[in-house]
PDB file of C-alpha atoms in Angstrom:
ATOM      1  CA  MET A   1     -25.901 -13.097   6.590  1.00 55.00           C
ATOM      2  CA  THR A   2     -27.337 -16.404   7.798  1.00 60.00           C
ATOM      3  CA  SER A   3     -25.228 -18.372   5.340  1.00 61.00           C
ATOM      4  CA  MET A   4     -22.118 -16.515   6.495  1.00 55.00           C
ATOM      5  CA  LEU A   5     -22.812 -17.359  10.157  1.00 52.00           C
ATOM      6  CA  THR A   6     -23.450 -20.982   9.211  1.00 61.00           C
ATOM      7  CA  SER A   7     -20.150 -21.086   7.329  1.00 60.00           C
ATOM      8  CA  LEU A   8     -18.252 -19.539  10.278  1.00 54.00           C
ATOM      9  CA  THR A   9     -19.901 -21.956  12.703  1.00 65.00           C
ATOM     10  CA  SER A  10     -18.992 -24.898  10.489  1.00 67.00           C
ATOM     11  CA  GLN A  11     -15.377 -23.723  10.294  1.00 72.00           C
ATOM     12  CA  TYR A  12     -15.274 -23.291  14.075  1.00 72.00           C
ATOM     13  CA  TYR A  13     -16.511 -26.838  14.694  1.00 74.00           C
ATOM     14  CA  LYS A  14     -14.107 -28.279  12.141  1.00 74.00           C
ATOM     15  CA  ARG A  15     -11.217 -26.416  13.762  1.00 78.00           C
ATOM     16  CA  ALA A  16     -12.303 -27.535  17.231  1.00 77.00           C
ATOM     17  CA  ILE A  17     -12.562 -31.158  16.110  1.00 80.00           C
ATOM     18  CA  ARG A  18      -9.120 -30.912  14.521  1.00 82.00           C
ATOM     19  CA  TYR A  19      -7.613 -29.553  17.751  1.00 79.00           C
ATOM     20  CA  ILE A  20      -9.293 -32.287  19.757  1.00 85.00           C
ATOM     21  CA  LEU A  21      -7.962 -34.979  17.429  1.00 82.00           C
ATOM     22  CA  VAL A  22      -4.456 -33.504  17.587  1.00 82.00           C
ATOM     23  CA  ALA A  23      -4.608 -33.344  21.392  1.00 83.00           C
ATOM     24  CA  LEU A  24      -5.926 -36.909  21.615  1.00 82.00           C
ATOM     25  CA  SER A  25      -3.273 -38.194  19.233  1.00 81.00           C
ATOM     26  CA  SER A  26      -0.557 -36.386  21.198  1.00 80.00           C
ATOM     27  CA  PHE A  27      -1.862 -37.892  24.442  1.00 79.00           C
ATOM     28  CA  ILE A  28      -1.822 -41.399  22.966  1.00 82.00           C
ATOM     29  CA  VAL A  29       1.703 -40.970  21.608  1.00 83.00           C
ATOM     30  CA  LEU A  30       2.904 -39.545  24.934  1.00 83.00           C
ATOM     31  CA  SER A  31       1.337 -42.449  26.836  1.00 81.00           C
ATOM     32  CA  ILE A  32       3.043 -45.001  24.583  1.00 84.00           C
ATOM     33  CA  LEU A  33       6.403 -43.224  24.863  1.00 88.00           C
ATOM     34  CA  ILE A  34       6.204 -43.090  28.663  1.00 87.00           C
ATOM     35  CA  ASP A  35       5.085 -46.713  28.812  1.00 89.00           C
ATOM     36  CA  GLN A  36       7.975 -47.929  26.665  1.00 91.00           C
ATOM     37  CA  ALA A  37      10.543 -45.638  28.309  1.00 91.00           C
ATOM     38  CA  ILE A  38       9.693 -46.988  31.779  1.00 93.00           C
ATOM     39  CA  ALA A  39       9.890 -50.582  30.510  1.00 92.00           C
ATOM     40  CA  PHE A  40      13.262 -49.918  28.876  1.00 94.00           C
ATOM     41  CA  TYR A  41      14.678 -48.121  31.906  1.00 92.00           C
ATOM     42  CA  VAL A  42      14.144 -51.030  34.326  1.00 95.00           C
ATOM     43  CA  ARG A  43      14.397 -54.002  31.976  1.00 95.00           C
ATOM     44  CA  LYS A  44      17.678 -55.340  33.428  1.00 96.00           C
ATOM     45  CA  ASN A  45      16.203 -55.744  36.905  1.00 97.00           C
ATOM     46  CA  ILE A  46      13.281 -57.997  35.947  1.00 98.00           C
ATOM     47  CA  TYR A  47      13.675 -61.776  36.146  1.00 98.00           C
ATOM     48  CA  THR A  48      11.464 -64.595  34.929  1.00 97.00           C
ATOM     49  CA  ASP A  49      13.890 -67.501  35.475  1.00 97.00           C
ATOM     50  CA  ILE A  50      14.141 -68.474  39.144  1.00 97.00           C
ATOM     51  CA  ASN A  51      17.630 -69.890  38.562  1.00 97.00           C
ATOM     52  CA  LYS A  52      18.919 -66.505  37.396  1.00 97.00           C
ATOM     53  CA  LEU A  53      17.236 -64.520  40.137  1.00 97.00           C
ATOM     54  CA  PRO A  54      19.819 -63.073  42.558  1.00 97.00           C
ATOM     55  CA  TYR A  55      19.401 -63.509  46.299  1.00 96.00           C
ATOM     56  CA  ARG A  56      17.853 -60.655  48.244  1.00 96.00           C
ATOM     57  CA  PRO A  57      16.984 -60.789  51.957  1.00 96.00           C
ATOM     58  CA  TYR A  58      13.374 -59.745  51.475  1.00 98.00           C
ATOM     59  CA  GLY A  59      10.566 -60.282  49.016  1.00 98.00           C
ATOM     60  CA  VAL A  60       7.782 -57.721  48.695  1.00 98.00           C
ATOM     61  CA  VAL A  61       4.549 -59.156  47.316  1.00 98.00           C
ATOM     62  CA  LEU A  62       2.319 -56.415  45.892  1.00 98.00           C
ATOM     63  CA  GLY A  63      -1.300 -56.957  46.750  1.00 95.00           C
ATOM     64  CA  THR A  64      -4.448 -57.048  44.677  1.00 94.00           C
ATOM     65  CA  SER A  65      -7.978 -58.283  45.265  1.00 93.00           C
ATOM     66  CA  LYS A  66      -8.387 -62.028  45.691  1.00 94.00           C
ATOM     67  CA  TYR A  67     -11.545 -62.150  43.596  1.00 92.00           C
ATOM     68  CA  PHE A  68     -12.871 -60.414  40.515  1.00 88.00           C
ATOM     69  CA  GLU A  69     -16.177 -58.560  40.641  1.00 84.00           C
ATOM     70  CA  ASP A  70     -18.012 -61.683  39.445  1.00 87.00           C
ATOM     71  CA  ASN A  71     -16.606 -63.522  42.509  1.00 88.00           C
ATOM     72  CA  THR A  72     -14.226 -65.683  40.452  1.00 91.00           C
ATOM     73  CA  LEU A  73     -10.617 -66.105  41.562  1.00 93.00           C
ATOM     74  CA  ASN A  74      -8.334 -63.274  40.479  1.00 94.00           C
ATOM     75  CA  LEU A  75      -5.503 -65.042  38.652  1.00 95.00           C
ATOM     76  CA  PHE A  76      -3.236 -61.992  39.045  1.00 96.00           C
ATOM     77  CA  TYR A  77      -3.482 -62.562  42.799  1.00 97.00           C
ATOM     78  CA  HIS A  78      -3.141 -66.338  42.524  1.00 97.00           C
ATOM     79  CA  ASN A  79      -0.097 -66.178  40.248  1.00 97.00           C
ATOM     80  CA  ARG A  80       1.658 -63.675  42.521  1.00 98.00           C
ATOM     81  CA  LEU A  81       1.325 -66.081  45.421  1.00 98.00           C
ATOM     82  CA  LEU A  82       2.643 -68.938  43.288  1.00 98.00           C
ATOM     83  CA  ALA A  83       5.635 -66.777  42.355  1.00 98.00           C
ATOM     84  CA  ALA A  84       6.203 -65.779  45.997  1.00 98.00           C
ATOM     85  CA  HIS A  85       6.137 -69.436  47.029  1.00 98.00           C
ATOM     86  CA  GLU A  86       8.586 -70.307  44.248  1.00 97.00           C
ATOM     87  CA  VAL A  87      11.020 -67.556  45.230  1.00 98.00           C
ATOM     88  CA  PHE A  88      10.861 -68.465  48.922  1.00 97.00           C
ATOM     89  CA  SER A  89      11.199 -72.203  48.289  1.00 96.00           C
ATOM     90  CA  ALA A  90      14.260 -71.590  46.102  1.00 96.00           C
ATOM     91  CA  ARG A  91      15.812 -69.672  49.033  1.00 95.00           C
ATOM     92  CA  LYS A  92      16.181 -66.551  46.943  1.00 97.00           C
ATOM     93  CA  ILE A  93      14.722 -64.578  49.854  1.00 97.00           C
ATOM     94  CA  ASP A  94      14.511 -65.022  53.630  1.00 96.00           C
ATOM     95  CA  TYR A  95      11.318 -63.151  54.452  1.00 97.00           C
ATOM     96  CA  LEU A  96       8.150 -62.044  52.687  1.00 98.00           C
ATOM     97  CA  LEU A  97       6.561 -58.647  53.176  1.00 98.00           C
ATOM     98  CA  LEU A  98       2.929 -58.807  52.076  1.00 98.00           C
ATOM     99  CA  SER A  99       1.918 -55.294  51.121  1.00 97.00           C
ATOM    100  CA  GLY A 100      -1.584 -54.215  50.172  1.00 94.00           C
ATOM    101  CA  ASP A 101      -4.773 -52.368  50.890  1.00 91.00           C
ATOM    102  CA  ASN A 102      -6.685 -52.778  54.132  1.00 85.00           C
ATOM    103  CA  ARG A 103      -9.547 -50.379  53.510  1.00 73.00           C
ATOM    104  CA  THR A 104     -12.264 -52.269  55.418  1.00 73.00           C
ATOM    105  CA  ASN A 105     -12.663 -55.236  57.756  1.00 71.00           C
ATOM    106  CA  GLN A 106     -13.998 -57.234  54.804  1.00 76.00           C
ATOM    107  CA  TYR A 107     -11.265 -56.184  52.352  1.00 86.00           C
ATOM    108  CA  ASN A 108      -7.780 -57.004  53.561  1.00 93.00           C
ATOM    109  CA  GLU A 109      -5.200 -57.882  50.888  1.00 95.00           C
ATOM    110  CA  PRO A 110      -2.220 -58.611  53.209  1.00 96.00           C
ATOM    111  CA  ARG A 111      -4.248 -60.896  55.461  1.00 95.00           C
ATOM    112  CA  ASN A 112      -5.635 -62.819  52.485  1.00 95.00           C
ATOM    113  CA  MET A 113      -2.117 -63.338  51.145  1.00 97.00           C
ATOM    114  CA  PHE A 114      -0.874 -64.397  54.573  1.00 97.00           C
ATOM    115  CA  LYS A 115      -3.612 -67.005  55.003  1.00 97.00           C
ATOM    116  CA  ASP A 116      -3.201 -68.426  51.499  1.00 97.00           C
ATOM    117  CA  LEU A 117       0.589 -68.601  51.707  1.00 98.00           C
ATOM    118  CA  ARG A 118       0.276 -70.409  55.039  1.00 97.00           C
ATOM    119  CA  LYS A 119      -1.905 -72.979  53.228  1.00 97.00           C
ATOM    120  CA  MET A 120       0.867 -73.279  50.649  1.00 96.00           C
ATOM    121  CA  GLY A 121       3.325 -74.230  53.382  1.00 96.00           C
ATOM    122  CA  ILE A 122       5.198 -71.029  54.244  1.00 96.00           C
ATOM    123  CA  ALA A 123       5.613 -70.662  58.011  1.00 96.00           C
ATOM    124  CA  ALA A 124       4.127 -67.583  59.685  1.00 96.00           C
ATOM    125  CA  GLU A 125       7.467 -66.482  61.164  1.00 95.00           C
ATOM    126  CA  PHE A 126       8.771 -65.758  57.679  1.00 97.00           C
ATOM    127  CA  MET A 127       5.918 -63.467  56.680  1.00 97.00           C
ATOM    128  CA  TYR A 128       5.102 -59.896  57.660  1.00 98.00           C
ATOM    129  CA  MET A 129       2.215 -57.683  56.612  1.00 97.00           C
ATOM    130  CA  ASP A 130       2.083 -54.079  55.507  1.00 97.00           C
ATOM    131  CA  PHE A 131      -1.506 -52.899  55.828  1.00 95.00           C
ATOM    132  CA  ALA A 132      -0.774 -49.439  54.391  1.00 94.00           C
ATOM    133  CA  GLY A 133       0.286 -50.487  50.895  1.00 94.00           C
ATOM    134  CA  PHE A 134      -2.577 -48.514  49.390  1.00 94.00           C
ATOM    135  CA  ARG A 135      -0.704 -47.848  46.156  1.00 95.00           C
ATOM    136  CA  THR A 136       2.426 -49.224  44.494  1.00 96.00           C
ATOM    137  CA  LEU A 137       4.299 -46.085  45.540  1.00 96.00           C
ATOM    138  CA  ASP A 138       3.281 -46.654  49.179  1.00 96.00           C
ATOM    139  CA  SER A 139       4.347 -50.312  49.109  1.00 97.00           C
ATOM    140  CA  VAL A 140       7.774 -49.660  47.593  1.00 97.00           C
ATOM    141  CA  ILE A 141       8.736 -46.675  49.735  1.00 97.00           C
ATOM    142  CA  ARG A 142       7.354 -48.132  52.963  1.00 97.00           C
ATOM    143  CA  ALA A 143       9.307 -51.363  52.403  1.00 97.00           C
ATOM    144  CA  GLN A 144      12.496 -49.350  52.698  1.00 97.00           C
ATOM    145  CA  GLN A 145      11.583 -46.527  55.060  1.00 96.00           C
ATOM    146  CA  VAL A 146       9.257 -48.293  57.496  1.00 97.00           C
ATOM    147  CA  PHE A 147      10.319 -51.942  57.316  1.00 97.00           C
ATOM    148  CA  LYS A 148      13.998 -51.167  56.646  1.00 96.00           C
ATOM    149  CA  ALA A 149      14.221 -53.621  53.771  1.00 96.00           C
ATOM    150  CA  HIS A 150      17.182 -52.009  52.061  1.00 93.00           C
ATOM    151  CA  SER A 151      17.517 -54.691  49.407  1.00 96.00           C
ATOM    152  CA  PHE A 152      14.490 -56.613  48.200  1.00 98.00           C
ATOM    153  CA  THR A 153      12.766 -58.490  45.403  1.00 98.00           C
ATOM    154  CA  ILE A 154       9.370 -57.252  44.259  1.00 98.00           C
ATOM    155  CA  ILE A 155       6.941 -59.983  43.245  1.00 98.00           C
ATOM    156  CA  THR A 156       4.140 -59.170  40.807  1.00 98.00           C
ATOM    157  CA  GLN A 157       3.330 -59.347  37.074  1.00 97.00           C
ATOM    158  CA  LYS A 158       5.885 -57.942  34.624  1.00 96.00           C
ATOM    159  CA  PHE A 159       3.919 -54.809  33.708  1.00 95.00           C
ATOM    160  CA  HIS A 160       3.553 -54.031  37.417  1.00 97.00           C
ATOM    161  CA  CYS A 161       7.226 -54.851  38.003  1.00 97.00           C
ATOM    162  CA  GLU A 162       8.183 -52.133  35.554  1.00 97.00           C
ATOM    163  CA  ARG A 163       6.205 -49.422  37.308  1.00 97.00           C
ATOM    164  CA  ALA A 164       7.280 -50.531  40.791  1.00 97.00           C
ATOM    165  CA  LEU A 165      10.951 -50.644  39.795  1.00 98.00           C
ATOM    166  CA  PHE A 166      10.735 -47.231  38.167  1.00 97.00           C
ATOM    167  CA  ILE A 167       9.451 -45.831  41.462  1.00 97.00           C
ATOM    168  CA  ALA A 168      12.181 -47.675  43.366  1.00 97.00           C
ATOM    169  CA  GLN A 169      14.994 -46.464  41.130  1.00 96.00           C
ATOM    170  CA  TYR A 170      13.772 -42.875  41.266  1.00 95.00           C
ATOM    171  CA  HIS A 171      13.882 -43.038  45.071  1.00 96.00           C
ATOM    172  CA  ASN A 172      17.309 -44.773  45.089  1.00 96.00           C
ATOM    173  CA  ILE A 173      15.885 -48.004  46.475  1.00 97.00           C
ATOM    174  CA  ASP A 174      17.784 -51.229  45.785  1.00 97.00           C
ATOM    175  CA  ALA A 175      15.139 -53.490  44.251  1.00 98.00           C
ATOM    176  CA  ILE A 176      14.770 -56.145  41.593  1.00 98.00           C
ATOM    177  CA  CYS A 177      11.627 -57.971  40.481  1.00 98.00           C
ATOM    178  CA  PHE A 178      10.528 -61.528  39.857  1.00 98.00           C
ATOM    179  CA  ALA A 179       7.696 -61.547  37.335  1.00 98.00           C
ATOM    180  CA  ALA A 180       4.659 -63.690  38.064  1.00 98.00           C
ATOM    181  CA  ASP A 181       2.754 -65.206  35.153  1.00 96.00           C
ATOM    182  CA  TYR A 182       0.288 -62.932  33.377  1.00 95.00           C
ATOM    183  CA  PRO A 183      -3.135 -64.592  33.005  1.00 93.00           C
ATOM    184  CA  GLN A 184      -4.327 -65.068  29.450  1.00 87.00           C
ATOM    185  CA  GLY A 185      -6.736 -62.407  28.278  1.00 82.00           C
ATOM    186  CA  HIS A 186      -7.470 -59.568  30.709  1.00 83.00           C
ATOM    187  CA  TYR A 187      -6.208 -57.025  28.188  1.00 83.00           C
ATOM    188  CA  PHE A 188      -7.966 -54.172  29.981  1.00 86.00           C
ATOM    189  CA  VAL A 189      -5.544 -54.486  32.907  1.00 88.00           C
ATOM    190  CA  ARG A 190      -2.598 -53.826  30.620  1.00 83.00           C
ATOM    191  CA  PHE A 191      -4.472 -50.953  28.950  1.00 83.00           C
ATOM    192  CA  ARG A 192      -5.138 -49.388  32.353  1.00 88.00           C
ATOM    193  CA  GLU A 193      -1.405 -49.540  33.052  1.00 90.00           C
ATOM    194  CA  PHE A 194      -0.849 -46.748  30.497  1.00 86.00           C
ATOM    195  CA  PHE A 195      -2.737 -44.362  32.762  1.00 88.00           C
ATOM    196  CA  ALA A 196      -1.064 -45.692  35.902  1.00 92.00           C
ATOM    197  CA  ARG A 197       2.329 -44.845  34.415  1.00 93.00           C
ATOM    198  CA  LEU A 198       1.200 -41.335  33.567  1.00 91.00           C
ATOM    199  CA  LEU A 199       0.161 -41.010  37.195  1.00 92.00           C
ATOM    200  CA  VAL A 200       3.627 -42.141  38.301  1.00 93.00           C
ATOM    201  CA  ILE A 201       5.193 -39.300  36.330  1.00 92.00           C
ATOM    202  CA  PHE A 202       2.684 -36.885  37.867  1.00 92.00           C
ATOM    203  CA  ASP A 203       3.500 -38.204  41.362  1.00 92.00           C
ATOM    204  CA  ILE A 204       7.207 -37.675  40.741  1.00 90.00           C
ATOM    205  CA  LEU A 205       6.664 -34.136  39.512  1.00 90.00           C
ATOM    206  CA  MET A 206       4.482 -33.395  42.554  1.00 91.00           C
ATOM    207  CA  GLU A 207       6.945 -35.157  44.911  1.00 90.00           C
ATOM    208  CA  LYS A 208       4.179 -37.447  46.133  1.00 91.00           C
ATOM    209  CA  GLU A 209       4.841 -39.283  49.416  1.00 91.00           C
ATOM    210  CA  PRO A 210       3.126 -42.384  50.828  1.00 93.00           C
ATOM    211  CA  TYR A 211      -0.253 -41.771  52.385  1.00 91.00           C
ATOM    212  CA  PHE A 212       1.001 -43.062  55.734  1.00 89.00           C
ATOM    213  CA  LEU A 213       4.486 -43.801  57.043  1.00 88.00           C
ATOM    214  CA  GLY A 214       4.400 -44.014  60.846  1.00 85.00           C
ATOM    215  CA  GLU A 215       7.041 -45.472  63.120  1.00 91.00           C
ATOM    216  CA  PRO A 216       9.735 -47.852  61.802  1.00 93.00           C
ATOM    217  CA  GLU A 217       8.954 -51.567  62.038  1.00 94.00           C
ATOM    218  CA  PRO A 218      12.248 -53.212  60.991  1.00 96.00           C
ATOM    219  CA  LEU A 219      12.068 -56.692  59.549  1.00 96.00           C
ATOM    220  CA  PRO A 220      14.356 -59.363  61.051  1.00 95.00           C
ATOM    221  CA  PRO A 221      17.950 -59.458  59.803  1.00 92.00           C
ATOM    222  CA  PRO A 222      18.724 -61.830  56.910  1.00 90.00           C
ATOM    223  CA  THR A 223      19.060 -65.501  57.823  1.00 81.00           C
ATOM    224  CA  THR A 224      21.040 -66.423  54.720  1.00 65.00           C
ATOM    225  CA  VAL A 225      24.692 -65.535  54.380  1.00 51.00           C
ATOM    226  CA  PRO A 226      25.243 -64.525  50.745  1.00 51.00           C
ATOM    227  CA  ILE A 227      27.891 -66.521  48.896  1.00 44.00           C
ATOM    228  CA  VAL A 228      30.869 -64.341  48.022  1.00 43.00           C
ATOM    229  CA  GLU A 229      32.910 -65.591  45.087  1.00 40.00           C
ATOM    230  CA  LEU A 230      36.639 -65.330  45.540  1.00 37.00           C
ATOM    231  CA  GLU A 231      38.602 -63.650  42.784  1.00 38.00           C
TER     232      GLU A 231
END
């Protein structure tokens, strides 16, 4: 009797382990498929060459922390500001919307970006801050609905561009992206993106809205008159 129970228990554990492995494998495959499908879907709207980047009236810089946990400079942050400066200097945009988290008085992504871009030579009158860009979804939707930026260039790293553009296209928002340089190493950030993209699909299924919208705060009208080629 004891040997029979031991045999049944062993079979149960083996079957449970098999189910767990199948479920884990399915999850990994699903994550990879979603990751690659999102990248493929938006690939035509991502630019790395400033000379090929089309003009858009507004640039939306997606925020991140200025420093890593060890108090060293976050190169994702630094490279986004370099890209924003490059896009603005090339006159590919007229205004910058700095969108990020403002959870405490000590942690303020938009204000950090504003101060650092001022040091890089961009005048204050060309920059505006969105303090309610708590998530990528919030930043993208608020750019259109709150700040009335109906055509804009997102500025962030390529992997982040893909997720932001996927959100924009789902919500019928006219957006393209200029990809900032990805710092060498930091592979965990790209690994974490797999889960962020699963969350995007979940948000879409649940019809997730930004945490806070509020009253409209329209950005100034474009200062550049787009060049129209005659046929």
